[in-house]
Amino acid sequence: MAIVNLQNVTYKYPLTDVPVLQNINLQVEEGEFVAVIGPNGAGKSTLCYTLAGFAPHFFKGELTGIVEVAGVESHNSILSEWVLNVGLAFQNPFNQISGAKYTVFEELAFGLENIGIPRDEMIARVEGAMKLTGISDLADRSPYSLSGGQQQRVALASILVMQPRVLVLDEPTSQMDPIGTREVFGVIHSMAESGMTVILVEHKMEWIAQFADRVIALKDGEILMNGDPSEVLTSPLLPSNGFGTSRYTSVARRAQELGLWNEGKLPITLDEAVRGFNSSLTKEEIPDARAK
Ligand SMILES: Nc1ncnc2c1ncn2[C@@H]1O[C@H](COP(=O)(O)OP(=O)(O)O)[C@@H](O)[C@H]1O
Ligand SMILES: [Mg+2]
């Protein structure tokens, strides 16, 4: 049985007329790594809130359909139990900070205190998560004194300490430079490798292409596509619906338009792009490239 099961889920925020999620059907298997893409306003963050139980438990509003994680339905559960199964790192890490603690270490221990984890285990989990996310040197800092990228690492660590079965990450590297992004994707990848189920909202297609088992394309609150990364990420439906595209796919698509791409499939990774261009360029005469 799928660990995440959404059936005909429709959700409307309070005081609004139009549902932000419409008829969402989504099953995720235990250990799967699923990426969610979509233009701004598509409902990606709302989908994360729904998975994490914040919609409707915290945001209220109107939820219909079934939201089930690990065999428990969200409307039969309370948020404090739900968070043991699903951990959400918010798009804006500032929203994640409890405001109740003075240091990063205490902030990370906060959730564990609430569920009564013994002190020794608590310290071990916090130190482990800090090491993994590269924030050990921030242990004594105030969570509010950190940069956006540091706060995102703290947000991720505060989820990892809870050891949820499903990790939901809403643009977890949006405030990071390329080096931070690479490091954090390393952490996310090792979580996935360890068997955690990962649902990742992300714009950085190159990273999705490397790690995701499946890609969900969300548009206007509905699932437009749900499938294999190489199919979804190269679909002509993406550019025509306001989605971003990987640079490798875009450059190959342009080459295809110019008759300079002979592979059937468009690439989603650098390696695929290089292979495709190598085989295409030997078959085609390209005066500019050959003249030099
Ligand atoms: N608290 C809220 N109340 C009412 N509408 C909201 C709220 N939060 C988001 N929305 C609306 O829901 C839609 C989807 O937003 P969101 O889930 O944040 O999309 P995304 O993460 O894909 O950019 C947007 O039209 C947004 O304005
Ligand atoms: Mg969002």
mmCIF file of C-alpha atoms and ligand atoms in Angstrom:
data_model
loop_
_atom_site.group_PDB
_atom_site.id
_atom_site.type_symbol
_atom_site.label_atom_id
_atom_site.label_comp_id
_atom_site.label_asym_id
_atom_site.label_seq_id
_atom_site.Cartn_x
_atom_site.Cartn_y
_atom_site.Cartn_z
ATOM 1 C CA MET A 1 0.000 0.000 0.000
ATOM 2 C CA ALA A 2 1.201 3.483 -0.865
ATOM 3 C CA ILE A 3 2.504 5.441 2.112
ATOM 4 C CA VAL A 4 0.905 8.620 0.744
ATOM 5 C CA ASN A 5 -2.541 8.393 -0.734
ATOM 6 C CA LEU A 6 -4.486 11.423 -1.957
ATOM 7 C CA GLN A 7 -7.862 10.743 -3.526
ATOM 8 C CA ASN A 8 -9.971 13.427 -5.176
ATOM 9 C CA VAL A 9 -8.483 16.056 -2.915
ATOM 10 C CA THR A 10 -9.927 19.516 -3.315
ATOM 11 C CA TYR A 11 -8.967 22.336 -0.982
ATOM 12 C CA LYS A 12 -10.158 25.903 -0.587
ATOM 13 C CA TYR A 13 -8.588 28.448 1.782
ATOM 14 C CA PRO A 14 -10.991 30.278 4.105
ATOM 15 C CA LEU A 15 -12.652 33.344 2.602
ATOM 16 C CA THR A 16 -11.829 32.381 -0.985
ATOM 17 C CA ASP A 17 -14.179 31.119 -3.689
ATOM 18 C CA VAL A 18 -11.882 29.139 -5.939
ATOM 19 C CA PRO A 19 -10.303 25.859 -4.812
ATOM 20 C CA VAL A 20 -6.507 26.029 -4.851
ATOM 21 C CA LEU A 21 -6.187 22.240 -5.220
ATOM 22 C CA GLN A 22 -8.661 20.463 -7.453
ATOM 23 C CA ASN A 23 -9.259 16.755 -7.690
ATOM 24 C CA ILE A 24 -5.742 15.712 -6.791
ATOM 25 C CA ASN A 25 -5.079 11.978 -7.057
ATOM 26 C CA LEU A 26 -1.613 11.005 -5.992
ATOM 27 C CA GLN A 27 -0.078 7.846 -4.577
ATOM 28 C CA VAL A 28 3.510 7.713 -3.390
ATOM 29 C CA GLU A 29 5.221 4.444 -2.490
ATOM 30 C CA GLU A 30 7.422 4.097 0.568
ATOM 31 C CA GLY A 31 11.005 5.051 -0.317
ATOM 32 C CA GLU A 32 10.015 6.849 -3.503
ATOM 33 C CA PHE A 33 11.517 10.253 -4.415
ATOM 34 C CA VAL A 34 8.851 12.381 -6.066
ATOM 35 C CA ALA A 35 9.470 15.886 -7.375
ATOM 36 C CA VAL A 36 6.677 18.445 -7.791
ATOM 37 C CA ILE A 37 7.066 21.226 -10.336
ATOM 38 C CA GLY A 38 4.771 24.045 -11.363
ATOM 39 C CA PRO A 39 4.554 27.760 -12.136
ATOM 40 C CA ASN A 40 4.076 30.266 -9.304
ATOM 41 C CA GLY A 41 0.635 30.024 -7.784
ATOM 42 C CA ALA A 42 0.090 26.470 -9.082
ATOM 43 C CA GLY A 43 -0.645 25.233 -5.563
ATOM 44 C CA LYS A 44 2.667 23.513 -4.777
ATOM 45 C CA SER A 45 3.016 24.965 -1.275
ATOM 46 C CA THR A 46 -0.645 24.263 -0.587
ATOM 47 C CA LEU A 47 -0.104 20.654 -1.639
ATOM 48 C CA CYS A 48 2.774 20.520 0.883
ATOM 49 C CA TYR A 49 0.524 21.981 3.607
ATOM 50 C CA THR A 50 -2.100 19.366 2.791
ATOM 51 C CA LEU A 51 0.422 16.533 2.984
ATOM 52 C CA ALA A 52 1.756 17.925 6.259
ATOM 53 C CA GLY A 53 -1.726 18.270 7.775
ATOM 54 C CA PHE A 54 -1.553 22.088 8.063
ATOM 55 C CA ALA A 55 -4.404 22.273 5.602
ATOM 56 C CA PRO A 56 -6.951 22.073 7.042
ATOM 57 C CA HIS A 57 -5.776 21.575 10.662
ATOM 58 C CA PHE A 58 -3.940 24.892 10.880
ATOM 59 C CA PHE A 59 -5.151 26.938 7.911
ATOM 60 C CA LYS A 60 -8.757 25.737 8.318
ATOM 61 C CA GLY A 61 -10.517 26.115 4.966
ATOM 62 C CA GLU A 62 -12.421 23.349 3.220
ATOM 63 C CA LEU A 63 -10.828 20.031 2.363
ATOM 64 C CA THR A 64 -12.698 17.276 0.568
ATOM 65 C CA GLY A 65 -11.451 13.876 -0.566
ATOM 66 C CA ILE A 66 -9.029 11.574 1.195
ATOM 67 C CA VAL A 67 -5.610 12.526 2.555
ATOM 68 C CA GLU A 68 -3.984 9.423 3.959
ATOM 69 C CA VAL A 69 -0.415 8.906 5.157
ATOM 70 C CA ALA A 70 0.821 5.583 6.543
ATOM 71 C CA GLY A 71 -2.734 4.297 6.637
ATOM 72 C CA VAL A 72 -4.121 7.175 8.732
ATOM 73 C CA GLU A 73 -6.546 9.734 7.353
ATOM 74 C CA SER A 74 -5.729 13.348 8.090
ATOM 75 C CA HIS A 75 -9.184 14.290 9.316
ATOM 76 C CA ASN A 76 -8.995 11.439 11.857
ATOM 77 C CA SER A 77 -5.672 12.644 13.174
ATOM 78 C CA ILE A 78 -4.402 15.586 15.191
ATOM 79 C CA LEU A 79 -1.473 17.646 14.011
ATOM 80 C CA SER A 80 0.842 16.598 16.854
ATOM 81 C CA GLU A 81 0.481 12.959 15.765
ATOM 82 C CA TRP A 82 0.538 13.686 12.061
ATOM 83 C CA VAL A 83 3.939 15.424 12.245
ATOM 84 C CA LEU A 84 5.530 12.167 13.441
ATOM 85 C CA ASN A 85 4.834 10.697 10.003
ATOM 86 C CA VAL A 86 5.273 13.750 7.794
ATOM 87 C CA GLY A 87 7.913 16.461 8.187
ATOM 88 C CA LEU A 88 7.586 19.644 6.135
ATOM 89 C CA ALA A 89 10.379 22.129 5.506
ATOM 90 C CA PHE A 90 8.541 25.355 4.634
ATOM 91 C CA GLN A 91 9.272 27.377 1.522
ATOM 92 C CA ASN A 92 10.048 30.354 3.749
ATOM 93 C CA PRO A 93 12.315 28.974 6.517
ATOM 94 C CA PHE A 94 11.537 32.009 8.668
ATOM 95 C CA ASN A 95 8.049 30.530 9.184
ATOM 96 C CA GLN A 96 9.605 27.363 10.538
ATOM 97 C CA ILE A 97 11.357 29.003 13.480
ATOM 98 C CA SER A 98 9.378 28.457 16.653
ATOM 99 C CA GLY A 99 10.228 31.828 18.186
ATOM 100 C CA ALA A 100 10.389 30.019 21.529
ATOM 101 C CA LYS A 101 14.120 29.226 21.598
ATOM 102 C CA TYR A 102 17.306 31.296 21.799
ATOM 103 C CA THR A 103 19.775 29.020 20.028
ATOM 104 C CA VAL A 104 19.816 26.768 16.996
ATOM 105 C CA PHE A 105 20.585 23.789 19.243
ATOM 106 C CA GLU A 106 17.526 24.470 21.426
ATOM 107 C CA GLU A 107 15.428 25.097 18.328
ATOM 108 C CA LEU A 108 16.335 21.662 16.957
ATOM 109 C CA ALA A 109 15.684 20.002 20.314
ATOM 110 C CA PHE A 110 12.292 21.719 20.656
ATOM 111 C CA GLY A 111 10.236 19.239 18.630
ATOM 112 C CA LEU A 112 11.942 16.318 20.373
ATOM 113 C CA GLU A 113 11.200 17.753 23.819
ATOM 114 C CA ASN A 114 7.552 18.004 22.824
ATOM 115 C CA ILE A 115 7.354 14.309 22.053
ATOM 116 C CA GLY A 116 9.330 13.293 25.151
ATOM 117 C CA ILE A 117 12.512 11.924 23.582
ATOM 118 C CA PRO A 118 15.070 11.069 26.321
ATOM 119 C CA ARG A 119 17.861 13.610 26.798
ATOM 120 C CA ASP A 120 20.770 11.472 25.548
ATOM 121 C CA GLU A 121 18.946 10.484 22.409
ATOM 122 C CA MET A 122 17.830 14.077 21.908
ATOM 123 C CA ILE A 123 21.409 15.361 22.001
ATOM 124 C CA ALA A 124 22.580 12.603 19.666
ATOM 125 C CA ARG A 125 19.805 13.325 17.153
ATOM 126 C CA VAL A 126 20.387 17.099 17.216
ATOM 127 C CA GLU A 127 24.142 16.755 16.838
ATOM 128 C CA GLY A 128 23.680 14.216 14.040
ATOM 129 C CA ALA A 129 21.270 16.453 12.118
ATOM 130 C CA MET A 130 23.515 19.511 12.566
ATOM 131 C CA LYS A 131 26.516 17.602 11.248
ATOM 132 C CA LEU A 132 24.560 16.222 8.298
ATOM 133 C CA THR A 133 23.231 19.630 7.256
ATOM 134 C CA GLY A 134 26.543 21.409 7.881
ATOM 135 C CA ILE A 135 25.384 23.713 10.692
ATOM 136 C CA SER A 136 27.362 22.387 13.699
ATOM 137 C CA ASP A 137 29.130 25.750 13.994
ATOM 138 C CA LEU A 138 25.770 27.538 14.300
ATOM 139 C CA ALA A 139 24.646 25.608 17.405
ATOM 140 C CA ASP A 140 24.861 28.594 19.766
ATOM 141 C CA ARG A 141 23.596 31.241 17.353
ATOM 142 C CA SER A 142 20.135 32.752 17.507
ATOM 143 C CA PRO A 143 17.949 31.291 14.728
ATOM 144 C CA TYR A 144 16.969 34.868 13.855
ATOM 145 C CA SER A 145 20.576 35.994 13.304
ATOM 146 C CA LEU A 146 21.092 33.598 10.396
ATOM 147 C CA SER A 147 21.121 34.154 6.649
ATOM 148 C CA GLY A 148 18.265 32.741 4.563
ATOM 149 C CA GLY A 149 20.428 29.849 3.410
ATOM 150 C CA GLN A 150 21.480 29.037 6.995
ATOM 151 C CA GLN A 151 17.843 29.183 8.109
ATOM 152 C CA GLN A 152 16.955 26.730 5.355
ATOM 153 C CA ARG A 153 19.563 24.315 6.686
ATOM 154 C CA VAL A 154 18.171 24.732 10.201
ATOM 155 C CA ALA A 155 14.651 24.120 8.864
ATOM 156 C CA LEU A 156 15.823 20.913 7.175
ATOM 157 C CA ALA A 157 17.702 19.799 10.308
ATOM 158 C CA SER A 158 14.625 20.491 12.476
ATOM 159 C CA ILE A 159 12.673 18.051 10.291
ATOM 160 C CA LEU A 160 15.425 15.422 10.144
ATOM 161 C CA VAL A 161 15.709 15.217 13.952
ATOM 162 C CA MET A 162 12.082 14.085 14.042
ATOM 163 C CA GLN A 163 12.900 11.166 11.709
ATOM 164 C CA PRO A 164 9.592 11.315 9.843
ATOM 165 C CA ARG A 165 8.670 8.590 7.374
ATOM 166 C CA VAL A 166 7.802 11.155 4.722
ATOM 167 C CA LEU A 167 9.960 14.203 4.091
ATOM 168 C CA VAL A 168 8.167 17.078 2.327
ATOM 169 C CA LEU A 169 10.502 19.826 1.131
ATOM 170 C CA ASP A 170 9.148 23.060 -0.327
ATOM 171 C CA GLU A 171 11.916 24.649 -2.408
ATOM 172 C CA PRO A 172 14.525 23.810 0.237
ATOM 173 C CA THR A 173 17.447 25.535 -1.484
ATOM 174 C CA SER A 174 15.691 28.647 -2.823
ATOM 175 C CA GLN A 175 17.900 30.953 -0.737
ATOM 176 C CA MET A 176 21.165 29.109 -1.295
ATOM 177 C CA ASP A 177 24.124 29.637 -3.586
ATOM 178 C CA PRO A 178 25.158 26.789 -5.913
ATOM 179 C CA ILE A 179 27.577 25.329 -3.355
ATOM 180 C CA GLY A 180 24.958 25.291 -0.584
ATOM 181 C CA THR A 181 22.450 23.831 -3.031
ATOM 182 C CA ARG A 182 24.840 21.027 -3.953
ATOM 183 C CA GLU A 183 25.490 20.227 -0.283
ATOM 184 C CA VAL A 184 21.821 20.205 0.655
ATOM 185 C CA PHE A 185 20.903 18.032 -2.319
ATOM 186 C CA GLY A 186 23.613 15.671 -1.106
ATOM 187 C CA VAL A 187 21.793 15.485 2.246
ATOM 188 C CA ILE A 188 18.388 15.009 0.610
ATOM 189 C CA HIS A 189 19.795 12.301 -1.646
ATOM 190 C CA SER A 190 21.303 10.405 1.284
ATOM 191 C CA MET A 191 17.967 10.633 3.148
ATOM 192 C CA ALA A 192 16.255 9.142 0.103
ATOM 193 C CA GLU A 193 18.920 6.432 -0.145
ATOM 194 C CA SER A 194 18.324 5.546 3.498
ATOM 195 C CA GLY A 195 14.729 4.666 2.595
ATOM 196 C CA MET A 196 12.886 7.848 3.555
ATOM 197 C CA THR A 197 10.054 8.848 1.250
ATOM 198 C CA VAL A 198 10.810 12.274 -0.241
ATOM 199 C CA ILE A 199 8.372 14.719 -1.839
ATOM 200 C CA LEU A 200 10.275 17.706 -3.149
ATOM 201 C CA VAL A 201 8.924 20.935 -4.633
ATOM 202 C CA GLU A 202 11.712 22.334 -6.758
ATOM 203 C CA HIS A 203 12.433 24.661 -9.673
ATOM 204 C CA LYS A 204 15.982 23.439 -10.209
ATOM 205 C CA MET A 205 15.286 20.916 -12.951
ATOM 206 C CA GLU A 206 18.888 19.701 -13.163
ATOM 207 C CA TRP A 207 18.641 18.382 -9.596
ATOM 208 C CA ILE A 208 15.241 16.813 -10.156
ATOM 209 C CA ALA A 209 16.614 15.071 -13.230
ATOM 210 C CA GLN A 210 19.414 13.567 -11.149
ATOM 211 C CA PHE A 211 17.430 12.313 -8.189
ATOM 212 C CA ALA A 212 13.679 12.022 -8.725
ATOM 213 C CA ASP A 213 11.996 8.692 -9.430
ATOM 214 C CA ARG A 214 8.902 10.500 -10.659
ATOM 215 C CA VAL A 215 7.793 14.052 -11.482
ATOM 216 C CA ILE A 216 4.393 15.608 -10.857
ATOM 217 C CA ALA A 217 3.581 18.742 -12.867
ATOM 218 C CA LEU A 218 1.018 20.917 -11.120
ATOM 219 C CA LYS A 219 -0.870 23.701 -12.885
ATOM 220 C CA ASP A 220 -3.770 25.774 -11.528
ATOM 221 C CA GLY A 221 -4.259 23.321 -8.678
ATOM 222 C CA GLU A 222 -4.499 20.276 -10.929
ATOM 223 C CA ILE A 223 -2.078 17.530 -11.872
ATOM 224 C CA LEU A 224 -1.146 18.135 -15.504
ATOM 225 C CA MET A 225 1.381 15.302 -15.718
ATOM 226 C CA ASN A 226 2.573 12.517 -13.450
ATOM 227 C CA GLY A 227 5.306 10.241 -14.696
ATOM 228 C CA ASP A 228 8.868 9.353 -15.461
ATOM 229 C CA PRO A 229 11.278 12.343 -15.127
ATOM 230 C CA SER A 230 12.600 11.948 -18.671
ATOM 231 C CA GLU A 231 9.063 12.035 -20.067
ATOM 232 C CA VAL A 232 7.622 14.828 -17.937
ATOM 233 C CA LEU A 233 10.668 17.096 -18.040
ATOM 234 C CA THR A 234 10.997 16.913 -21.836
ATOM 235 C CA SER A 235 7.287 17.251 -22.568
ATOM 236 C CA PRO A 236 6.291 20.107 -24.910
ATOM 237 C CA LEU A 237 3.476 20.764 -22.433
ATOM 238 C CA LEU A 238 5.975 22.322 -19.996
ATOM 239 C CA PRO A 239 7.118 25.344 -22.030
ATOM 240 C CA SER A 240 3.581 25.964 -23.307
ATOM 241 C CA ASN A 241 2.202 26.037 -19.742
ATOM 242 C CA GLY A 242 4.665 28.381 -18.071
ATOM 243 C CA PHE A 243 6.899 25.736 -16.478
ATOM 244 C CA GLY A 244 10.657 26.096 -16.370
ATOM 245 C CA THR A 245 12.821 23.670 -18.322
ATOM 246 C CA SER A 246 16.283 22.283 -17.689
ATOM 247 C CA ARG A 247 18.965 24.125 -19.670
ATOM 248 C CA TYR A 248 20.031 20.795 -21.179
ATOM 249 C CA THR A 249 16.531 20.135 -22.458
ATOM 250 C CA SER A 250 16.093 23.698 -23.752
ATOM 251 C CA VAL A 251 19.335 23.770 -25.667
ATOM 252 C CA ALA A 252 18.636 20.374 -27.228
ATOM 253 C CA ARG A 253 15.080 21.418 -28.110
ATOM 254 C CA ARG A 254 16.471 24.469 -29.890
ATOM 255 C CA ALA A 255 18.995 22.261 -31.678
ATOM 256 C CA GLN A 256 16.151 19.943 -32.674
ATOM 257 C CA GLU A 257 14.275 22.900 -34.209
ATOM 258 C CA LEU A 258 17.397 23.699 -36.228
ATOM 259 C CA GLY A 259 17.742 20.086 -37.334
ATOM 260 C CA LEU A 260 20.896 19.589 -35.256
ATOM 261 C CA TRP A 261 19.578 16.985 -32.816
ATOM 262 C CA ASN A 262 19.232 13.458 -34.129
ATOM 263 C CA GLU A 263 18.404 11.561 -30.950
ATOM 264 C CA GLY A 264 14.748 10.700 -30.540
ATOM 265 C CA LYS A 265 14.589 11.751 -26.930
ATOM 266 C CA LEU A 266 15.520 15.137 -25.513
ATOM 267 C CA PRO A 267 18.047 15.063 -22.651
ATOM 268 C CA ILE A 268 17.413 16.023 -19.021
ATOM 269 C CA THR A 269 20.954 15.679 -17.693
ATOM 270 C CA LEU A 270 24.323 17.044 -18.821
ATOM 271 C CA ASP A 271 25.551 13.536 -19.632
ATOM 272 C CA GLU A 272 22.565 12.831 -21.870
ATOM 273 C CA ALA A 273 23.016 16.204 -23.584
ATOM 274 C CA VAL A 274 26.712 15.573 -24.257
ATOM 275 C CA ARG A 275 26.002 12.078 -25.591
ATOM 276 C CA GLY A 276 23.203 13.377 -27.802
ATOM 277 C CA PHE A 277 25.255 16.234 -29.241
ATOM 278 C CA ASN A 278 28.232 13.972 -29.855
ATOM 279 C CA SER A 279 26.185 11.549 -31.901
ATOM 280 C CA SER A 280 24.202 14.301 -33.658
ATOM 281 C CA LEU A 281 27.201 16.436 -34.533
ATOM 282 C CA THR A 282 29.085 13.591 -36.195
ATOM 283 C CA LYS A 283 26.132 12.981 -38.485
ATOM 284 C CA GLU A 284 25.440 16.599 -39.328
ATOM 285 C CA GLU A 285 27.571 19.127 -41.119
ATOM 286 C CA ILE A 286 27.826 22.203 -38.912
ATOM 287 C CA PRO A 287 29.911 24.751 -40.811
ATOM 288 C CA ASP A 288 30.573 27.067 -37.857
ATOM 289 C CA ALA A 289 31.697 24.298 -35.585
ATOM 290 C CA ARG A 290 33.857 22.579 -38.199
ATOM 291 C CA ALA A 291 35.530 25.708 -39.594
ATOM 292 C CA LYS A 292 37.354 26.606 -36.368
HETATM 293 N N1 LIG B 1 -3.500 31.573 3.094
HETATM 294 C C1 LIG B 1 -4.049 31.714 1.888
HETATM 295 N N2 LIG B 1 -5.321 32.184 1.743
HETATM 296 C C2 LIG B 1 -5.877 32.317 0.514
HETATM 297 N N3 LIG B 1 -5.269 32.017 -0.635
HETATM 298 C C3 LIG B 1 -3.996 31.555 -0.559
HETATM 299 C C4 LIG B 1 -3.312 31.378 0.702
HETATM 300 N N4 LIG B 1 -2.074 30.910 0.443
HETATM 301 C C5 LIG B 1 -1.975 30.788 -0.902
HETATM 302 N N5 LIG B 1 -3.127 31.176 -1.500
HETATM 303 C C6 LIG B 1 -3.385 31.157 -2.958
HETATM 304 O O1 LIG B 1 -3.369 29.823 -3.402
HETATM 305 C C7 LIG B 1 -2.762 29.724 -4.703
HETATM 306 C C8 LIG B 1 -1.653 28.716 -4.672
HETATM 307 O O2 LIG B 1 -0.622 29.208 -3.817
HETATM 308 P P1 LIG B 1 0.630 28.320 -3.440
HETATM 309 O O3 LIG B 1 0.169 27.018 -2.934
HETATM 310 O O4 LIG B 1 1.493 29.160 -2.559
HETATM 311 O O5 LIG B 1 1.307 28.127 -4.888
HETATM 312 P P2 LIG B 1 2.833 27.821 -5.286
HETATM 313 O O6 LIG B 1 3.544 27.291 -4.075
HETATM 314 O O7 LIG B 1 2.735 26.825 -6.404
HETATM 315 O O8 LIG B 1 3.422 29.102 -5.772
HETATM 316 C C9 LIG B 1 -2.325 31.136 -5.067
HETATM 317 O O9 LIG B 1 -3.307 31.679 -5.927
HETATM 318 C C10 LIG B 1 -2.294 31.847 -3.749
HETATM 319 O O10 LIG B 1 -2.586 33.212 -3.906
HETATM 320 MG MG MG B 2 5.209 27.818 -3.068
#
